[in-house]
Structures are given as C-alpha cells and as structure tokens.
CSV table of C-alpha atoms in Angstrom, one decimal:
chain,number,residue,atom,x,y,z
A,61,MET,CA,241.4,9.9,-98.0
A,62,ASN,CA,238.8,11.6,-95.9
A,63,ALA,CA,236.1,13.6,-97.7
A,64,TYR,CA,234.2,16.0,-95.5
A,65,ILE,CA,230.7,16.9,-96.9
A,66,PHE,CA,228.3,19.6,-95.8
A,67,PRO,CA,224.5,19.6,-96.0
A,68,GLY,CA,222.2,22.2,-97.5
A,69,GLN,CA,218.7,23.6,-96.9
A,70,GLY,CA,216.3,21.1,-95.6
A,71,ALA,CA,218.6,19.5,-92.9
A,72,GLN,CA,217.4,22.0,-90.2
A,73,PHE,CA,215.6,21.0,-87.0
A,74,VAL,CA,214.4,22.8,-83.9
A,75,GLY,CA,217.0,22.6,-81.2
A,76,MET,CA,219.9,22.4,-83.6
A,77,GLY,CA,223.2,23.5,-82.1
A,78,LEU,CA,221.9,23.9,-78.5
A,79,ASP,CA,224.1,21.1,-77.2
A,80,LEU,CA,227.2,22.6,-78.8
A,81,PHE,CA,226.3,26.0,-77.3
A,82,GLU,CA,225.9,24.6,-73.8
A,83,GLU,CA,229.0,22.3,-73.8
A,84,TYR,CA,231.7,24.3,-75.6
A,85,PRO,CA,232.8,27.9,-74.8
A,86,GLN,CA,234.2,28.3,-78.3
A,87,ALA,CA,230.8,27.3,-79.8
A,88,GLN,CA,229.0,29.8,-77.5
A,89,GLU,CA,231.4,32.6,-78.6
A,90,LEU,CA,230.8,31.8,-82.3
A,91,PHE,CA,227.1,31.7,-81.9
A,92,GLU,CA,227.0,35.0,-80.1
A,93,SER,CA,229.2,36.5,-82.7
A,94,ALA,CA,226.8,35.3,-85.4
A,95,ASN,CA,223.9,37.0,-83.6
A,96,ASP,CA,225.9,40.3,-83.8
A,97,ILE,CA,226.8,39.8,-87.5
A,98,LEU,CA,223.2,38.9,-88.5
A,99,GLY,CA,221.6,41.6,-86.5
A,100,PHE,CA,219.0,39.3,-84.9
A,101,SER,CA,219.2,36.4,-82.4
A,102,ILE,CA,219.3,33.4,-84.7
A,103,THR,CA,220.2,31.3,-81.6
A,104,ASP,CA,216.7,31.9,-80.2
A,105,ILE,CA,215.1,30.5,-83.3
A,106,MET,CA,217.5,27.6,-83.7
A,107,PHE,CA,217.3,26.5,-80.0
A,108,GLU,CA,213.7,27.2,-79.2
A,109,GLY,CA,211.8,28.6,-82.2
A,110,THR,CA,209.1,26.9,-84.2
A,111,ALA,CA,209.7,24.7,-87.2
A,112,GLU,CA,207.8,27.3,-89.3
A,113,GLU,CA,210.2,30.1,-88.1
A,114,LEU,CA,213.2,27.9,-88.8
A,115,LYS,CA,212.2,27.0,-92.4
A,116,GLN,CA,212.3,30.7,-93.5
A,117,THR,CA,215.1,30.9,-96.0
A,118,ASN,CA,216.8,33.9,-94.3
A,119,VAL,CA,217.0,31.8,-91.1
A,120,THR,CA,217.5,28.3,-92.5
A,121,GLN,CA,220.6,29.0,-94.5
A,122,PRO,CA,222.6,30.7,-91.8
A,123,ALA,CA,221.4,28.2,-89.2
A,124,ILE,CA,222.7,25.2,-91.2
A,125,PHE,CA,225.9,27.0,-92.0
A,126,LEU,CA,226.5,27.8,-88.3
A,127,HIS,CA,225.7,24.3,-87.1
A,128,SER,CA,228.2,22.8,-89.7
A,129,VAL,CA,231.0,25.3,-89.3
A,130,ILE,CA,230.9,25.5,-85.5
A,131,LEU,CA,230.9,21.7,-85.3
A,132,GLY,CA,234.1,21.7,-87.4
A,133,LYS,CA,235.7,24.5,-85.4
A,134,ILE,CA,235.3,22.8,-82.0
A,135,CYS,CA,236.9,19.6,-83.3
A,136,GLY,CA,240.2,21.6,-83.4
A,137,ASP,CA,243.2,19.7,-84.7
A,138,ASN,CA,241.1,16.5,-85.2
A,139,PHE,CA,239.3,18.2,-88.1
A,140,LYS,CA,241.5,17.2,-91.1
A,141,PRO,CA,239.7,16.9,-94.4
A,142,ASP,CA,241.7,15.8,-97.5
A,143,MET,CA,238.9,17.1,-99.7
A,144,VAL,CA,235.5,18.9,-99.2
A,145,ALA,CA,232.2,19.4,-100.9
A,146,GLY,CA,228.9,20.9,-99.9
A,147,HIS,CA,225.4,20.5,-101.3
A,148,SER,CA,224.2,23.9,-102.5
A,149,LEU,CA,224.3,26.1,-99.4
A,150,GLY,CA,226.8,23.6,-97.9
A,151,GLU,CA,229.4,24.8,-100.3
A,152,PHE,CA,229.9,27.9,-98.2
A,153,SER,CA,230.4,25.7,-95.0
A,154,ALA,CA,232.9,23.6,-97.0
A,155,LEU,CA,234.8,26.8,-98.0
A,156,VAL,CA,235.2,27.8,-94.3
A,157,ALA,CA,236.3,24.3,-93.5
A,158,ASN,CA,239.2,24.4,-96.0
A,159,GLY,CA,240.3,27.9,-95.1
A,160,CYS,CA,239.1,29.6,-98.3
A,161,LEU,CA,236.7,31.8,-96.4
A,162,SER,CA,236.7,33.2,-92.8
A,163,PHE,CA,233.9,32.4,-90.5
A,164,GLU,CA,232.7,36.0,-90.5
A,165,ASP,CA,232.8,36.4,-94.3
A,166,GLY,CA,231.2,33.0,-94.9
A,167,LEU,CA,228.3,33.9,-92.6
A,168,LYS,CA,227.9,37.4,-94.3
A,169,LEU,CA,227.8,35.8,-97.7
A,170,VAL,CA,225.3,33.1,-96.6
A,171,ALA,CA,223.0,35.8,-95.1
A,172,LYS,CA,223.3,37.9,-98.4
A,173,ARG,CA,222.6,34.7,-100.4
A,174,ALA,CA,219.5,33.8,-98.4
A,175,ASP,CA,218.1,37.4,-98.6
A,176,ALA,CA,218.7,37.6,-102.3
A,177,MET,CA,217.1,34.2,-103.0
A,178,GLN,CA,214.1,35.2,-100.9
A,179,LYS,CA,213.6,38.4,-102.9
A,180,ALA,CA,214.0,36.5,-106.2
A,181,CYS,CA,211.2,34.1,-105.1
A,182,LYS,CA,208.8,37.0,-104.7
A,183,ILE,CA,209.4,38.3,-108.2
A,184,GLN,CA,207.8,35.3,-109.9
A,185,PRO,CA,205.8,32.4,-108.3
A,186,SER,CA,207.9,29.3,-108.8
A,187,THR,CA,208.7,25.9,-107.2
A,188,MET,CA,210.6,22.6,-107.4
A,189,ALA,CA,209.6,18.9,-107.7
A,190,ALA,CA,211.4,15.7,-106.8
A,191,VAL,CA,211.5,13.0,-109.5
A,192,LEU,CA,212.1,9.4,-108.5
A,193,GLY,CA,212.9,6.3,-110.5
A,194,LEU,CA,213.6,7.8,-113.9
A,195,GLU,CA,216.9,8.2,-115.9
A,196,ASP,CA,218.3,11.7,-115.8
A,197,SER,CA,218.4,12.0,-119.6
A,198,ILE,CA,214.7,11.3,-119.9
A,199,VAL,CA,213.8,13.9,-117.2
A,200,GLU,CA,216.1,16.4,-119.0
A,201,LYS,CA,214.4,15.6,-122.4
A,202,VAL,CA,210.9,16.1,-120.9
A,203,CYS,CA,211.9,19.4,-119.3
A,204,SER,CA,213.3,20.7,-122.6
A,205,GLU,CA,210.0,20.0,-124.4
A,206,VAL,CA,207.8,21.9,-121.8
A,207,ASP,CA,206.9,25.5,-122.5
A,208,GLY,CA,208.1,27.9,-119.8
A,209,VAL,CA,211.0,27.6,-117.4
A,210,VAL,CA,211.6,24.1,-116.0
A,211,VAL,CA,215.1,22.7,-115.6
A,212,ALA,CA,217.0,19.9,-113.8
A,213,ALA,CA,218.2,21.5,-110.6
A,214,ASN,CA,219.6,18.8,-108.2
A,215,TYR,CA,221.3,15.6,-109.3
A,216,ASN,CA,221.2,14.0,-105.9
A,217,CYS,CA,221.8,10.4,-106.7
A,218,PRO,CA,220.9,7.9,-109.5
A,219,GLY,CA,217.2,7.8,-109.8
A,220,GLN,CA,216.6,11.0,-107.7
A,221,LEU,CA,216.6,14.3,-109.6
A,222,VAL,CA,214.9,17.6,-108.6
A,223,ILE,CA,213.5,19.9,-111.2
A,224,SER,CA,213.0,23.6,-110.8
A,225,GLY,CA,211.0,26.4,-112.5
A,226,GLU,CA,207.7,28.2,-113.1
A,227,ILE,CA,204.7,26.6,-111.2
A,228,GLU,CA,202.7,25.8,-114.3
A,229,ALA,CA,205.7,24.4,-116.2
A,230,ILE,CA,206.6,22.2,-113.2
A,231,ASN,CA,203.1,20.8,-113.0
A,232,ILE,CA,203.0,20.0,-116.7
A,233,ALA,CA,206.5,18.5,-116.5
A,234,CYS,CA,205.5,16.3,-113.5
A,235,GLU,CA,202.6,14.8,-115.5
A,236,LYS,CA,204.7,14.1,-118.5
A,237,ILE,CA,207.5,12.6,-116.3
A,238,LYS,CA,205.0,10.3,-114.7
A,239,GLU,CA,203.7,9.3,-118.2
A,240,ALA,CA,207.4,8.5,-119.1
A,241,GLY,CA,207.6,6.0,-116.3
A,242,ALA,CA,208.8,7.8,-113.2
A,243,ARG,CA,207.9,6.2,-109.9
A,244,ARG,CA,207.0,9.6,-108.4
A,245,ALA,CA,207.1,13.3,-109.4
A,246,LEU,CA,206.2,15.3,-106.3
A,247,VAL,CA,206.0,19.1,-106.0
A,248,LEU,CA,208.1,20.2,-103.0
A,249,PRO,CA,207.0,22.7,-100.3
A,250,VAL,CA,209.7,25.2,-101.2
A,251,GLY,CA,209.5,29.0,-101.7
A,252,GLY,CA,210.9,29.2,-105.2
A,253,ALA,CA,212.8,27.8,-108.1
A,254,PHE,CA,216.3,27.4,-106.7
A,255,HIS,CA,219.2,26.6,-109.1
A,256,SER,CA,217.2,27.7,-112.2
A,257,PRO,CA,217.3,30.8,-114.5
A,258,LEU,CA,214.7,32.4,-112.2
A,259,MET,CA,217.4,33.0,-109.6
A,260,GLU,CA,219.2,35.4,-111.9
A,261,PRO,CA,218.4,38.5,-109.8
A,262,ALA,CA,219.8,36.7,-106.8
A,263,ARG,CA,222.9,35.6,-108.7
A,264,GLU,CA,223.6,39.2,-109.7
A,265,GLU,CA,223.2,40.5,-106.1
A,266,LEU,CA,225.4,37.7,-104.6
A,267,ALA,CA,228.0,38.1,-107.3
A,268,ALA,CA,228.6,41.7,-106.2
A,269,ALA,CA,229.1,40.6,-102.6
A,270,ILE,CA,231.4,37.7,-103.5
A,271,GLU,CA,233.6,39.9,-105.6
A,272,MET,CA,234.1,42.2,-102.6
A,273,THR,CA,235.0,39.3,-100.3
A,274,GLU,CA,238.5,37.9,-99.7
A,275,PHE,CA,238.9,34.3,-100.8
A,276,LYS,CA,242.2,32.5,-100.0
A,277,ASN,CA,243.6,29.5,-101.7
A,278,PRO,CA,242.2,26.5,-99.7
A,279,THR,CA,244.1,24.0,-97.7
A,280,CYS,CA,242.5,21.1,-99.6
A,281,PRO,CA,240.5,20.8,-102.8
A,282,ILE,CA,236.8,21.5,-103.0
A,283,TYR,CA,234.5,19.7,-105.4
A,284,GLN,CA,232.1,22.4,-106.3
A,285,ASN,CA,228.5,21.8,-107.5
A,286,VAL,CA,229.1,23.4,-110.9
A,287,PRO,CA,232.3,21.9,-112.2
A,288,THR,CA,232.1,18.7,-110.0
A,289,THR,CA,235.9,18.3,-110.2
A,290,ALA,CA,238.6,19.4,-107.7
A,291,VAL,CA,239.2,23.2,-107.5
A,292,ILE,CA,242.1,24.7,-105.6
A,293,TYR,CA,242.3,28.3,-106.9
A,294,SER,CA,240.4,31.1,-105.2
A,295,ASP,CA,239.5,33.0,-108.4
A,296,GLU,CA,238.0,29.9,-109.9
A,297,ILE,CA,236.1,29.1,-106.6
A,298,LYS,CA,234.5,32.5,-106.7
A,299,GLN,CA,233.2,32.2,-110.2
A,300,ASN,CA,231.8,28.7,-109.5
A,301,LEU,CA,230.1,30.0,-106.4
A,302,ILE,CA,228.5,32.8,-108.4
A,303,SER,CA,227.3,30.4,-111.1
A,304,GLN,CA,225.8,28.0,-108.6
A,305,LEU,CA,222.6,29.9,-107.9
A,306,THR,CA,221.3,29.5,-111.5
A,307,ALA,CA,223.1,26.2,-112.3
A,308,PRO,CA,222.2,22.7,-111.2
A,309,VAL,CA,223.7,21.0,-108.1
A,310,LYS,CA,225.6,18.1,-109.6
A,311,TRP,CA,226.0,16.1,-106.4
A,312,THR,CA,226.1,12.7,-108.0
A,313,GLN,CA,228.9,13.7,-110.3
A,314,SER,CA,230.9,15.5,-107.5
A,315,VAL,CA,230.8,12.4,-105.3
A,316,GLN,CA,231.9,10.2,-108.2
A,317,HIS,CA,234.8,12.4,-108.9
A,318,MET,CA,235.8,12.4,-105.2
A,319,ILE,CA,235.8,8.6,-105.1
A,320,LYS,CA,237.8,8.5,-108.4
A,321,ASP,CA,240.4,10.9,-106.8
A,322,GLY,CA,240.8,8.6,-103.7
A,323,ALA,CA,238.0,9.3,-101.2
A,324,THR,CA,237.5,6.3,-99.0
A,325,VAL,CA,235.6,7.9,-96.1
A,326,PHE,CA,232.8,10.5,-96.4
A,327,THR,CA,232.2,12.4,-93.2
A,328,GLU,CA,229.1,14.5,-93.0
A,329,VAL,CA,229.5,17.7,-90.9
A,330,GLY,CA,226.3,19.4,-89.8
A,331,PRO,CA,222.6,18.5,-89.1
A,332,GLY,CA,221.1,15.3,-90.4
A,333,LYS,CA,222.4,12.3,-92.4
A,334,VAL,CA,220.9,13.0,-95.8
A,335,LEU,CA,224.2,13.3,-97.6
A,336,GLN,CA,225.5,10.0,-96.2
A,337,GLY,CA,222.4,8.3,-97.7
A,338,LEU,CA,223.0,9.9,-101.0
A,339,VAL,CA,226.6,8.9,-101.1
A,340,ARG,CA,225.7,5.2,-100.4
A,341,LYS,CA,223.2,5.3,-103.3
A,342,ILE,CA,225.8,6.8,-105.6
A,343,ASP,CA,228.5,4.3,-104.6
A,344,ALA,CA,228.3,1.8,-101.7
A,345,THR,CA,232.1,1.3,-101.6
A,346,PRO,CA,233.3,4.1,-99.3
A,347,GLU,CA,232.6,4.3,-95.6
A,348,THR,CA,230.1,7.0,-94.5
A,349,THR,CA,230.0,8.6,-91.1
A,350,SER,CA,229.2,11.9,-89.4
A,351,ILE,CA,230.7,14.2,-86.8
A,352,ILE,CA,228.2,14.5,-83.9
A,353,LYS,CA,230.6,16.1,-81.3
A,354,PRO,CA,234.4,16.1,-80.8
C-alpha cells in the first residue's frame, strides 16, 4: 500500500515551485489562483524572494501547501494514495490530496491558520527546542517538573522530540534535559510555541473558520497528528484539525500505525526529503521515495 506524506513548516526554499509553474499550464493556473485568493503575490516570494521573506509564517505555510498540493494535482491519474498523513501544516495538504478539502478551501484555511498563529506568537514570547538522544518519557517527565508552560510538541522519530513553551521554561528544561543525558537540547529559531497551550488563541480563531468550511468524506484514510490512527469521517477530521494547534504532532506514532495497517511505500509530496528520513528512523522496512515531477 502506498502512503503519501506531506511536509510541514521548515521545508521551504527560495525558488520552490518555479519549475512547476514554467512547465505545467495547470500549475501556472493554480499558482495564479492562489495569488488572487491570498491577496498578494506569493509566487514572487516563492520564486525569487529572499530566505528571510519566505520564512515568515504567513508566507511559509501557504507556500509549502501550494508546492505539495500542486505537485499532486499535475500528476493526474497517477496520483493514487491508499492512505495519507501530513506533518503539522502538511495535514491540510493531505486533506486536499484525499478529496476531503477543495484546493481553494484548503488554501484559505492554511492562510487563516498562519495568520492566527503569527498573532498568537505576539501575545507571549515563546519558542521551541529540539531534543536529541533521550527517551520520550524522560523528556516528558522533565517538562512536567518545570514551572511555566513547556510541553512535548513534535514526536518526530525515536530519539528526536521537539518541546514547546515559554522562553524561560524552555531554557530551564533544556538544561535539565542535558543533565538527564540528552545528546543535544537546542533552542530553535522559530517565532513561537507551536503545538502548545500558548496557541489557544489561534486554535479558537481557526476553529471558527474550520466549522464554516465544507469537509467531504475522503477517498482514503488520513492518519492525523492527534489520534495517529486512520480517520475517514469528515466530522472527526474537523475536530482533530482544530485540536492539532495546541496538541503534539505524533508523527512517530502515525507512521507506526500506517505500517501496521499495510503501508509498504512512503511517498513524500512537496519540498524536501525530511519526512522520508524520519520514516527510515522510525522503521527501515518500508520503501521511501518522493514525487519530484510527473
């Protein structure tokens, strides 16, 4: 069975999507439609902007979504996932890929999500940190013992967990985690504490937009970040998508469930190859590949 996986924030690069725009009329049409929907020329930033411009949350998230979704669209009938999953933002790309969301609605929700997250980041200074080489349970225990908000946010693969929270709490947690034997505990250059309780204002704003958007039952199951198991009903998908902003991304567990349910090939759709690397660290048995072009 073929599992299609979609990357999240951090996979962007200057020039992303330009080859698709130049070679495929359908891609050009979709990119131009995206500029109209967003109200600014995201293609200018994607194709020839600076890395600094591209890493702004309100640009990064729609840019990665567009690259992933348009890549899938131009594959036509050859694009046939048996199951899908997306890392954080990538969950929206996955939901367009399996027919749950339309291209237009998916892009509008991603833009709303990015804007809401950016606003939430300004309310309280916060950050994230990557922890390498320590068991998840030990990281979780350290976080629970630190005063202030600091929680496990991204379970990326065994031995790689990202924590999220208030700046001071993150700094204290990093020191304690290193004392507990972690190989590294490194504060990340991000704008805020994604996938933590500090994203509650963004969750509320996004929830209202999601509730007003039409979700269809998908053509194949999605393994969402929150439950990690197969989901096929649109109402359940909506609720999981709302919960995702303040809940951890359980990527390790999602991949494990996909393999248990029969995934033999993981195909990454979008910029970069980060997810393929994570899959191989979770379980080296399945084949990993990516869609470059049709």
